[in-house]
Short mmCIF file of C-alpha atoms in Angstrom, two decimals:
data_model
loop_
_atom_site.label_atom_id
_atom_site.label_comp_id
_atom_site.label_asym_id
_atom_site.label_seq_id
_atom_site.Cartn_x
_atom_site.Cartn_y
_atom_site.Cartn_z
CA MET A 269 17.25 -18.29 -19.37
CA ASP A 270 19.86 -16.38 -21.39
CA HIS A 271 17.40 -13.48 -21.74
CA TRP A 272 16.74 -13.41 -18.00
CA GLN A 273 20.40 -13.58 -16.96
CA ARG A 274 21.39 -10.72 -19.23
CA ILE A 275 18.58 -8.32 -18.41
CA PHE A 276 18.69 -9.08 -14.69
CA GLY A 277 22.40 -8.42 -14.45
CA LYS A 278 22.47 -5.28 -16.59
CA GLY A 279 19.09 -3.72 -15.94
CA ILE A 280 17.12 -5.07 -12.97
CA SER A 281 19.75 -5.88 -10.34
CA PRO A 282 21.30 -2.36 -10.38
CA ALA A 283 17.90 -0.91 -9.37
CA LEU A 284 17.79 -2.98 -6.17
CA ASN A 285 19.88 -0.94 -3.76
CA THR A 286 18.38 -2.22 -0.49
CA PRO A 287 16.60 -5.37 0.77
CA ARG A 288 13.40 -3.31 0.85
CA ASP A 289 13.77 -2.63 -2.88
CA ALA A 290 13.95 -6.36 -3.56
CA VAL A 291 10.88 -7.07 -1.41
CA ARG A 292 8.97 -4.23 -3.06
CA LEU A 293 9.74 -5.55 -6.55
CA SER A 294 8.91 -9.12 -5.54
CA ASN A 295 5.51 -8.07 -4.19
CA ALA A 296 4.78 -6.01 -7.31
CA VAL A 297 5.70 -8.88 -9.62
CA ASP A 298 3.54 -11.30 -7.61
CA SER A 299 0.54 -9.01 -7.99
CA ALA A 300 1.22 -8.32 -11.67
CA SER A 301 1.72 -11.97 -12.56
CA MET A 302 -1.60 -12.87 -10.92
CA ALA A 303 -3.32 -10.10 -12.86
CA TYR A 304 -1.86 -10.88 -16.29
CA SER A 305 -1.23 -14.63 -15.99
CA ARG A 306 0.06 -15.86 -19.36
CA ASP A 307 -0.97 -12.77 -21.30
CA ILE A 308 2.45 -11.12 -21.04
CA ASN A 309 5.96 -12.56 -21.13
CA PHE A 310 7.10 -12.98 -17.51
CA VAL A 311 10.57 -11.47 -18.01
CA ASP A 312 8.96 -8.46 -19.70
CA LEU A 313 6.57 -8.16 -16.77
CA VAL A 314 9.47 -8.07 -14.30
CA CYS A 315 11.13 -5.40 -16.44
CA LEU A 316 7.95 -3.32 -16.59
CA GLU A 317 7.50 -3.49 -12.82
CA THR A 318 11.15 -2.49 -12.35
CA LEU A 319 10.55 0.56 -14.52
CA ARG A 320 7.29 1.38 -12.75
CA LEU A 321 8.86 1.26 -9.29
CA PHE A 322 12.39 2.56 -9.83
CA HIS A 323 12.44 4.40 -13.16
CA ARG A 324 9.11 6.15 -13.10
CA ASP A 325 9.89 8.68 -15.84
CA ALA A 326 10.78 5.92 -18.31
CA TYR A 327 7.65 3.96 -17.38
CA LEU A 328 5.38 6.97 -17.91
CA LEU A 329 7.12 7.70 -21.21
CA ILE A 330 6.17 4.22 -22.41
CA ARG A 331 2.71 4.29 -20.91
CA ASP A 332 1.74 7.55 -22.57
CA ASN A 333 3.62 7.09 -25.88
CA PRO A 334 3.29 3.37 -26.73
CA GLU A 335 3.12 4.03 -30.47
CA LYS A 336 6.72 5.28 -30.36
CA PHE A 337 8.01 2.02 -28.91
CA VAL A 338 6.25 -0.74 -30.86
CA GLY A 339 6.18 -1.78 -34.50
CA LYS A 340 8.84 -1.66 -37.16
CA LYS A 341 11.30 1.15 -37.70
CA SER A 342 10.61 3.18 -40.78
CA GLN A 343 12.98 2.51 -43.65
CA ASN A 344 12.60 6.07 -44.89
CA ARG A 345 14.96 8.38 -43.07
CA LEU A 346 12.79 11.35 -43.98
CA SER A 347 9.64 9.74 -42.61
CA SER A 348 7.84 11.67 -39.88
CA ARG A 349 7.50 8.39 -37.99
CA THR A 350 11.25 8.16 -37.42
CA VAL A 351 11.89 8.85 -33.75
CA ASP A 352 15.05 10.21 -32.18
CA TYR A 353 15.16 8.07 -29.03
CA GLU A 354 17.98 10.10 -27.53
CA GLU A 355 15.65 13.10 -27.61
CA LEU A 356 12.82 10.97 -26.27
CA PHE A 357 14.89 10.10 -23.20
CA GLN A 358 15.79 13.69 -22.40
CA THR A 359 12.75 13.75 -20.08
CA LEU A 360 14.62 11.44 -17.71
CA PRO A 361 16.55 12.94 -14.76
CA SER A 362 19.81 14.39 -16.01
CA ASP A 363 21.79 15.20 -12.88
CA GLU A 364 25.12 13.39 -12.74
CA LYS A 365 24.32 11.29 -9.68
CA ASP A 366 21.52 9.62 -11.65
CA GLU A 367 23.59 8.92 -14.77
CA GLU A 368 23.98 5.24 -13.91
CA SER A 369 20.28 4.98 -13.15
CA ILE A 370 19.46 6.51 -16.54
CA GLU A 371 21.64 3.97 -18.31
CA ASN A 372 19.94 1.14 -16.41
CA ALA A 373 16.54 2.44 -17.50
CA LYS A 374 17.70 2.65 -21.11
CA THR A 375 19.01 -0.91 -20.89
CA ILE A 376 15.61 -2.21 -19.76
CA VAL A 377 13.75 -0.18 -22.38
CA SER A 378 16.09 -1.33 -25.16
CA TYR A 379 15.44 -4.94 -24.12
CA LEU A 380 11.66 -4.48 -23.99
CA PHE A 381 11.44 -2.49 -27.23
CA PRO A 382 14.01 -3.35 -29.92
CA ARG A 383 12.80 -0.37 -31.93
CA ALA A 384 14.10 1.90 -29.16
CA ARG A 385 17.65 0.60 -29.36
CA SER A 386 20.40 2.93 -30.46
CA ARG A 387 24.18 2.78 -30.49
CA SER A 388 24.39 4.85 -27.31
CA PHE A 389 22.11 2.47 -25.40
CA SER A 390 23.40 -0.55 -23.49
CA ASN A 391 22.25 -2.87 -26.28
CA LEU A 392 21.81 -6.44 -25.14
CA GLN A 393 22.00 -7.82 -28.70
CA ILE A 394 19.33 -10.48 -28.07
CA ARG A 395 18.14 -11.72 -31.45
CA GLU A 396 14.42 -11.96 -32.07
CA ASN A 397 12.06 -11.02 -34.87
CA ASN A 398 8.52 -9.79 -35.35
CA GLN A 399 7.13 -13.31 -35.59
CA THR A 400 8.53 -14.39 -32.23
CA TYR A 401 7.34 -11.24 -30.42
CA ASN A 402 3.69 -12.23 -30.55
CA LYS A 403 4.35 -15.91 -30.01
CA ARG A 404 6.36 -15.20 -26.86
CA ARG A 405 3.88 -12.50 -25.74
CA ARG A 406 6.57 -9.83 -25.78
CA ILE A 407 5.43 -6.36 -24.71
CA CYS A 408 6.86 -4.89 -27.94
CA ASP A 409 4.10 -6.63 -29.89
CA PRO A 410 1.27 -4.12 -30.58
CA GLU A 411 -1.42 -6.60 -29.52
CA VAL A 412 0.31 -7.39 -26.22
CA ILE A 413 1.06 -3.80 -25.20
CA ASP A 414 -2.50 -2.81 -26.11
CA HIS A 415 -3.80 -5.51 -23.76
CA TYR A 416 -1.42 -4.38 -21.01
CA LEU A 417 -2.32 -0.71 -21.30
CA ARG A 418 -6.05 -1.44 -21.22
CA GLN A 419 -5.45 -2.92 -17.77
CA VAL A 420 -3.12 -0.28 -16.32
CA VAL A 421 -4.31 2.90 -18.02
CA PRO A 422 -8.09 3.29 -17.75
CA ASP A 423 -9.84 6.46 -18.85
CA ASP A 424 -9.49 7.98 -15.39
CA LYS A 425 -5.70 7.62 -15.29
CA LEU A 426 -3.60 10.21 -13.55
CA ARG A 427 -2.31 12.61 -16.17
CA ILE A 428 1.37 13.52 -16.31
CA ASP A 429 0.59 17.20 -15.83
CA GLU A 430 -1.31 16.33 -12.62
CA PHE A 431 1.64 14.22 -11.47
CA ASP A 432 4.19 16.96 -12.18
CA SER A 433 2.02 19.67 -10.64
CA PHE A 434 1.64 17.72 -7.42
CA HIS A 435 5.36 17.21 -7.00
CA SER A 436 6.16 20.89 -7.53
CA HIS A 437 4.87 21.94 -4.09
CA ASP A 438 7.36 23.33 -1.61
CA ASN A 439 5.46 23.35 1.70
CA LYS A 440 3.54 20.77 3.71
CA GLU A 441 0.23 22.67 3.65
CA ASP A 442 0.14 22.74 -0.17
CA TYR A 443 1.03 19.05 -0.34
CA ALA A 444 -1.71 18.22 2.18
CA SER A 445 -4.27 20.30 0.28
CA ALA A 446 -3.33 18.61 -3.00
CA PHE A 447 -3.72 15.20 -1.38
CA GLU A 448 -7.18 16.14 -0.10
CA ASP A 449 -8.24 17.20 -3.60
CA LEU A 450 -7.06 13.89 -5.08
CA VAL A 451 -8.87 11.90 -2.37
CA GLU A 452 -12.14 13.24 -3.76
CA GLN A 453 -11.34 11.99 -7.28
CA GLY A 454 -11.77 8.43 -8.44
CA GLY A 455 -8.73 6.65 -9.81
CA GLU A 456 -7.99 3.24 -11.27
CA HIS A 457 -9.16 -0.11 -9.86
CA GLY A 458 -11.62 1.52 -7.48
CA ARG A 459 -8.90 3.55 -5.76
CA THR A 460 -8.73 7.32 -5.44
CA LYS A 461 -6.29 9.40 -7.45
CA ALA A 462 -4.43 10.08 -4.20
CA ASN A 463 -3.64 6.37 -3.85
CA GLN A 464 -2.85 6.15 -7.54
CA LEU A 465 -0.38 9.03 -7.28
CA LEU A 466 1.34 7.56 -4.23
CA ASP A 467 1.66 4.19 -5.92
CA GLN A 468 3.19 5.79 -9.03
CA THR A 469 5.62 8.04 -7.16
CA SER A 470 9.21 7.24 -6.33
CA LEU A 471 11.43 9.20 -3.96
CA ASN A 472 13.28 10.67 -6.94
CA ASP A 473 10.04 12.30 -8.14
CA ILE A 474 9.71 14.41 -4.98
CA GLU A 475 11.41 17.78 -5.30
CA ASN A 476 10.93 18.79 -1.65
CA VAL A 477 11.12 15.69 0.50
CA LYS A 478 10.71 17.18 3.98
CA PRO A 479 7.39 19.01 3.40
CA PHE A 480 6.12 15.92 1.57
CA PHE A 481 7.07 13.82 4.61
CA TYR A 482 5.25 16.16 7.01
CA SER A 483 2.16 16.22 4.79
CA LEU A 484 1.83 12.43 5.13
CA PHE A 485 1.22 12.87 8.85
CA ILE A 486 -1.25 15.70 8.21
CA VAL A 487 -3.52 13.77 5.84
CA GLY A 488 -2.34 10.17 6.37
CA ASP A 489 -5.50 9.07 8.17
CA ASP A 490 -7.67 10.60 5.44
CA LEU A 491 -5.67 8.76 2.76
CA ILE A 492 -5.93 5.46 4.65
CA ARG A 493 -9.65 5.88 5.27
CA ALA A 494 -10.29 6.59 1.57
CA ASP A 495 -8.13 3.69 0.33
CA PRO A 496 -8.01 0.99 3.01
CA SER A 497 -6.01 -2.20 2.68
CA TYR A 498 -8.20 -5.28 2.30
CA SER A 499 -5.42 -7.87 2.45
CA ALA A 500 -1.67 -8.28 2.92
CA LEU A 501 -1.21 -8.16 -0.87
CA ASP A 502 -3.43 -5.14 -1.33
CA ARG A 503 -1.87 -1.76 -2.14
CA GLY A 504 -3.90 0.21 0.38
CA SER A 505 -2.57 3.65 1.25
CA ASN A 506 -1.28 2.50 4.65
CA TRP A 507 1.33 0.25 3.03
CA VAL A 508 2.27 2.77 0.35
CA ILE A 509 2.74 5.51 2.95
CA LEU A 510 4.74 3.15 5.14
CA GLU A 511 7.17 2.57 2.26
CA PHE A 512 7.61 6.31 1.77
CA ILE A 513 8.27 6.95 5.45
CA ASP A 514 10.86 4.16 5.48
CA ASP A 515 12.53 5.35 2.27
CA ILE A 516 12.78 8.94 3.50
CA LEU A 517 14.05 8.01 6.95
CA GLU A 518 16.50 5.52 5.48
CA SER A 519 18.18 8.40 3.64
CA MET A 520 18.97 10.01 7.00
CA VAL A 521 21.30 9.03 9.82
CA ARG A 522 19.54 7.09 12.56
CA ASP A 523 20.12 9.73 15.25
CA VAL A 524 17.86 12.31 13.56
CA ARG A 525 15.02 9.97 12.56
CA GLY A 526 13.29 9.97 15.94
CA GLY A 527 13.27 13.75 16.16
CA LEU A 528 11.83 14.15 12.68
CA LEU A 529 9.06 11.66 13.42
CA ASP A 530 8.34 13.36 16.75
CA GLU A 531 7.85 16.69 15.02
CA ALA A 532 5.82 15.27 12.13
CA ILE A 533 3.47 13.34 14.44
CA SER A 534 3.04 16.25 16.84
CA GLU A 535 2.28 18.77 14.10
CA GLY A 536 0.13 16.42 12.01
CA ASP A 537 -3.56 15.58 12.26
CA SER A 538 -3.24 11.80 11.89
CA VAL A 539 -3.73 9.42 14.80
CA TYR A 540 -3.82 5.95 13.26
CA LEU A 541 -0.84 6.44 10.89
CA PRO A 542 1.63 7.03 13.78
CA VAL A 543 0.26 3.95 15.58
CA PHE A 544 0.63 1.87 12.41
CA TYR A 545 4.18 3.07 11.82
CA ILE A 546 5.37 2.44 15.37
CA GLU A 547 3.86 -1.05 15.21
CA SER A 548 5.84 -1.72 12.03
CA THR A 549 9.13 -0.57 13.57
CA LEU A 550 8.50 -2.75 16.63
CA ARG A 551 8.34 -5.77 14.33
CA GLU A 552 11.95 -5.05 13.37
CA HIS A 553 12.70 -5.52 17.07
CA GLY A 554 10.86 -8.87 17.15
CA VAL A 555 7.71 -7.45 18.76
CA GLY A 556 4.26 -8.01 17.25
CA GLY A 557 1.77 -10.56 16.05
CA GLY A 558 3.22 -13.78 14.70
CA ASP A 559 6.48 -13.41 16.66
CA PRO A 560 8.46 -11.67 13.88
CA GLU A 561 12.16 -12.40 13.53
CA PRO A 562 14.12 -9.38 14.84
CA LEU A 563 16.49 -7.62 12.45
CA GLU A 564 20.11 -6.92 13.27
CA LYS A 565 20.41 -3.70 15.29
CA THR A 566 22.21 -1.95 12.44
CA GLN A 567 19.30 -2.72 10.09
CA ARG A 568 16.54 -1.38 12.34
CA MET A 569 14.94 1.90 11.37
CA LEU A 570 14.71 3.17 14.96
CA THR A 571 16.40 2.35 18.24
CA GLN A 572 14.34 1.06 21.15
CA SER A 573 14.90 4.36 22.94
CA GLN A 574 13.51 6.31 19.98
CA ILE A 575 10.47 4.02 19.81
CA ASP A 576 9.76 4.40 23.54
CA SER A 577 9.91 8.18 23.20
CA LEU A 578 7.62 8.14 20.17
CA LYS A 579 5.09 5.96 21.98
CA ASN A 580 4.57 8.82 24.43
CA VAL A 581 4.12 11.25 21.53
CA VAL A 582 1.53 8.96 19.95
CA VAL A 583 -0.36 8.50 23.22
CA SER A 584 -0.54 12.29 23.60
CA LYS A 585 -1.88 12.50 20.05
CA ILE A 586 -4.59 9.93 20.83
CA GLU A 587 -5.56 11.73 24.04
CA GLN A 588 -5.78 15.01 22.14
CA ALA A 589 -8.13 13.45 19.59
CA ALA A 590 -10.26 12.03 22.41
CA ASP A 591 -10.46 15.41 24.16
CA GLU A 592 -11.50 17.06 20.89
CA ASN A 593 -14.16 14.40 20.16
CA GLN A 594 -12.29 13.32 17.02
CA LEU A 595 -11.30 9.80 18.01
CA GLU A 596 -14.42 8.07 16.67
CA SER A 597 -13.57 9.16 13.12
CA VAL A 598 -10.06 7.65 13.20
CA PRO A 599 -9.57 4.69 10.82
CA ASN A 600 -8.83 1.30 12.41
CA LEU A 601 -10.06 2.55 15.76
CA ASP A 602 -9.61 -0.89 17.33
CA ARG A 603 -5.82 -0.76 16.81
CA VAL A 604 -5.64 2.78 18.16
CA LEU A 605 -7.57 1.86 21.31
CA LEU A 606 -5.45 -1.22 21.99
CA LYS A 607 -2.16 0.65 21.56
CA TRP A 608 -3.49 3.48 23.71
CA GLU A 609 -4.16 0.96 26.46
CA GLU A 610 -0.82 -0.82 25.95
CA TRP A 611 1.45 2.23 25.67
CA SER A 612 -0.21 4.44 28.30
CA THR A 613 0.45 4.35 32.03
CA SER A 614 -3.22 5.05 32.77
CA ASN A 615 -6.58 3.41 32.00
CA GLN A 616 -7.76 6.28 29.82
CA ALA A 617 -8.50 4.03 26.83
CA LYS A 618 -10.93 1.86 28.77
CA GLU A 619 -12.41 4.93 30.44
CA TRP A 620 -13.00 6.58 27.07
CA VAL A 621 -14.79 3.49 25.74
CA SER A 622 -16.93 3.37 28.88
CA ASP A 623 -17.84 7.04 28.48
CA VAL A 624 -18.89 6.77 24.81
CA SER A 625 -20.86 3.57 25.46
CA THR A 626 -23.70 5.69 26.83
CA ASP A 627 -24.36 6.96 23.30
CA THR A 628 -25.68 4.28 20.93
CA ASP A 629 -24.16 5.76 17.78
CA SER A 630 -20.73 6.07 19.41
CA LEU A 631 -20.93 2.57 20.84
CA LEU A 632 -21.80 1.15 17.41
CA VAL A 633 -18.72 2.86 15.95
CA VAL A 634 -16.50 1.22 18.59
CA LEU A 635 -18.10 -2.21 18.17
CA ASN A 636 -17.87 -2.05 14.39
CA SER A 637 -14.14 -1.27 14.51
CA PHE A 638 -13.50 -4.77 15.91
CA ILE A 639 -15.38 -6.54 13.09
CA SER A 640 -13.23 -8.47 10.61
CA GLN A 641 -14.06 -9.97 7.25
CA SER A 642 -12.63 -13.00 5.49
CA ARG A 643 -13.27 -14.27 1.99
CA TYR A 644 -13.82 -17.99 1.48
CA ALA A 645 -14.34 -20.25 -1.50
CA SER A 646 -14.95 -23.94 -2.03
CA ALA A 647 -16.37 -26.21 -4.68
CA TYR A 648 -19.83 -25.54 -3.26
CA GLU A 649 -19.92 -21.90 -2.22
CA SER A 650 -18.00 -18.66 -1.90
CA GLY A 651 -18.52 -15.38 -0.11
CA THR A 652 -17.39 -13.10 2.71
CA GLN A 653 -17.61 -14.03 6.37
CA SER A 654 -17.95 -11.25 8.94
CA PHE A 655 -16.82 -12.15 12.43
CA VAL A 656 -15.54 -10.74 15.72
CA ASP A 657 -12.71 -12.12 17.83
CA ILE A 658 -14.22 -11.80 21.30
CA GLU A 659 -10.89 -12.32 23.08
CA TYR A 660 -9.47 -9.46 21.05
CA VAL A 661 -12.29 -7.14 22.13
CA LEU A 662 -11.81 -8.18 25.77
CA LYS A 663 -8.37 -6.56 25.73
CA ILE A 664 -10.15 -3.21 25.92
CA ILE A 665 -13.68 -4.02 27.21
CA ASP A 666 -14.64 -6.33 30.08
CA LEU A 667 -16.91 -9.20 29.05
CA SER A 668 -19.68 -8.28 31.47
CA ASP A 669 -19.71 -4.67 30.24
CA LEU A 670 -19.58 -5.75 26.61
CA LYS A 671 -22.55 -8.10 26.97
CA GLU A 672 -24.52 -5.49 28.91
CA TRP A 673 -23.88 -2.77 26.33
CA VAL A 674 -24.79 -5.03 23.40
CA SER A 675 -27.97 -6.28 25.04
CA SER A 676 -29.06 -2.73 25.89
CA ILE A 677 -29.28 -1.77 22.22
CA ASP A 678 -32.76 -2.12 20.71
CA LYS A 679 -32.28 -3.69 17.27
CA GLU A 680 -35.69 -2.46 16.12
CA ASP A 681 -34.35 1.10 16.16
CA LEU A 682 -31.31 0.22 14.04
CA GLU A 683 -30.53 0.17 10.34
CA LYS A 684 -30.06 -3.29 8.83
CA ASP A 685 -26.24 -3.17 8.89
CA GLU A 686 -26.31 -1.99 12.50
CA ALA A 687 -28.68 -4.77 13.52
CA ASP A 688 -26.44 -7.29 11.72
CA LEU A 689 -23.50 -5.96 13.75
CA ILE A 690 -25.32 -6.68 17.00
CA ARG A 691 -26.22 -10.18 15.82
CA ILE A 692 -22.55 -10.88 15.08
CA TYR A 693 -21.68 -9.99 18.66
CA GLU A 694 -24.53 -12.08 20.03
CA LYS A 695 -23.34 -15.10 18.05
CA GLY A 696 -19.77 -14.31 19.13
CA PHE A 697 -20.80 -14.53 22.79
CA GLU A 698 -22.38 -17.95 22.17
CA LEU A 699 -19.29 -19.27 20.39
CA TYR A 700 -16.94 -17.86 23.01
CA GLU A 701 -18.88 -19.46 25.87
CA ALA A 702 -18.93 -22.74 23.93
CA GLY A 703 -15.13 -22.65 23.88
CA ALA A 704 -14.87 -22.05 20.14
CA ALA A 705 -12.07 -20.01 18.54
CA THR A 706 -13.84 -16.81 17.57
CA ASP A 707 -10.75 -15.53 15.74
CA ASP A 708 -11.11 -18.31 13.13
CA PRO A 709 -13.51 -17.44 10.27
CA SER A 710 -14.18 -21.14 9.64
CA THR A 711 -15.60 -21.37 13.18
CA TRP A 712 -18.27 -18.90 12.19
CA ARG A 713 -19.13 -20.75 8.97
CA THR A 714 -19.74 -23.92 11.00
CA SER A 715 -21.20 -22.10 13.99
CA GLU A 716 -24.57 -23.86 13.93
CA ARG A 717 -22.90 -27.28 14.26
CA ILE A 718 -20.61 -26.03 17.03
CA LEU A 719 -23.45 -24.49 19.01
CA ASP A 720 -25.68 -27.52 18.55
CA SER A 721 -22.84 -29.73 19.81
CA GLY A 722 -22.40 -27.51 22.86
CA SER A 723 -26.11 -27.68 23.67
CA GLU A 724 -26.08 -31.49 23.54
CA GLU A 725 -23.12 -31.68 25.93
CA SER A 726 -24.78 -29.39 28.45
#
C-alpha cells in the first residue's frame, strides 16, 4: 500500500488532468490486467499504462531500450555499460510548459527501474533488492520485462522513425495519405499499423493539430472499416478517433468547436465517423441507448444548438454519398441509415433503401449491416451467435417490404455466407411473429424450443 500511495501521488495522479484522462487510464488498466493477469506487478502495470498514455516518449524509450533500464548498475565507472540517464531523458519534450510533466515521467520511471534513479530525479526511496524484484514480479526484473515486451512489441511493431515521420506532416492531405499507407500494413494483435499508431499517439506528439484533426474526417471511415470495434472494451479505431476529437476540441473554447467540426465534416470524405461522433455528444445530453445520465451543461462538449446545426451537416453528407453511389461502402451502414431517417425532415433514407432493394447485391449489403454477433460460453459449449433484431430493422424498412425482399432472393444463386444471411432473416421473422425478443442472442440459441412452443400453442 505504501508503494501505491507514493507513486500515485507523485507520478500517476499529476497525469490525470481531466475526468476523461481517468476513464482512459482505468480502461487501459482493465485491459492490461486481463492480458497479463499475475505475470506483472499490478502497481507496475498501472505505471506502465500511465507512461504509455500520457508520457509516450518515456514509454517508447523503455520499450526500445529495455537493456538500459534493467539489471545491476556497473561498479566500474569506466565501463561502457554505465548509462547517463540525464542524457537518456533528453529525448523527452523540453519546452518549459512540459517541465512538470517531464518530472512526473521521471518519477514513474525511477520507481519502475531503480537503476534509472539519479539525484536529479524525484527519487521515491522505496527499498527493495534484486531478490524481491522477481518474487514481486517487478518490471525491472529481466525475466518480467522480457515477458511484457514479447506481448506488446511483436516483430511488426511500429518503429520510432515511422512514428516520428508521421507526426512531422503539416497539412491534412499528407496526414490522410500517411494514414492510408498505414492501413495497408499489418500491425500488432491483428490490427493495422494505422490503428497501432493512433493508439500509441498522445496529443503532445502531434506537431500540427489542426491538419491532423481534419485528416481524421478525411480517412476516418477507412480507418474504422480496417480496424472495427468488436466490443465495448475493444480498441477499435472508432473509439481511438473519438478520444482524439474530444481531446482536440476540449483544448478550444466551446464557441468555436461547432464551426471547426462543421468545416471538417463538410470537407472530409467520412460519413459514418460524423454520425458516430454526434451520437456520442448526444449522450452527454442524456440522449441515446440505455438512457445515459446527462452531464452538467458546462461539461458538455457541444451545446444543443451546435449539435442541431451539425445534424444538418451530417445529413447533407449522407445525401451526397447516396447521390454519388458511395453509401453502400460506408461502415456501420445500419447506424447511418437510422440517423439519416431520424435527423432528416424527409423520407429519403427509406426511399434510398427501397431503390437499392431492386439490386440483389445492394440489398444484401443493407441486410448484412443489421446483423449482430455475440460470443457465448458455458460449461458445455462456446461460440459466436449471429442474429438480427427485427424491430431494429423495422425502424427503416416496413415488415411487409422486408419479408417480400428477403423471399424474392434465390438462395441457390448465393454464396454460402449470403445464403446464411437470408436464413438468419427467415428465422428472425419466425421468432418475431412468435413474440420472442429478437434482440436477445440467447433467444436465438434456444430458438428451436421457442418455435416449437409457439407451434403447439397455435
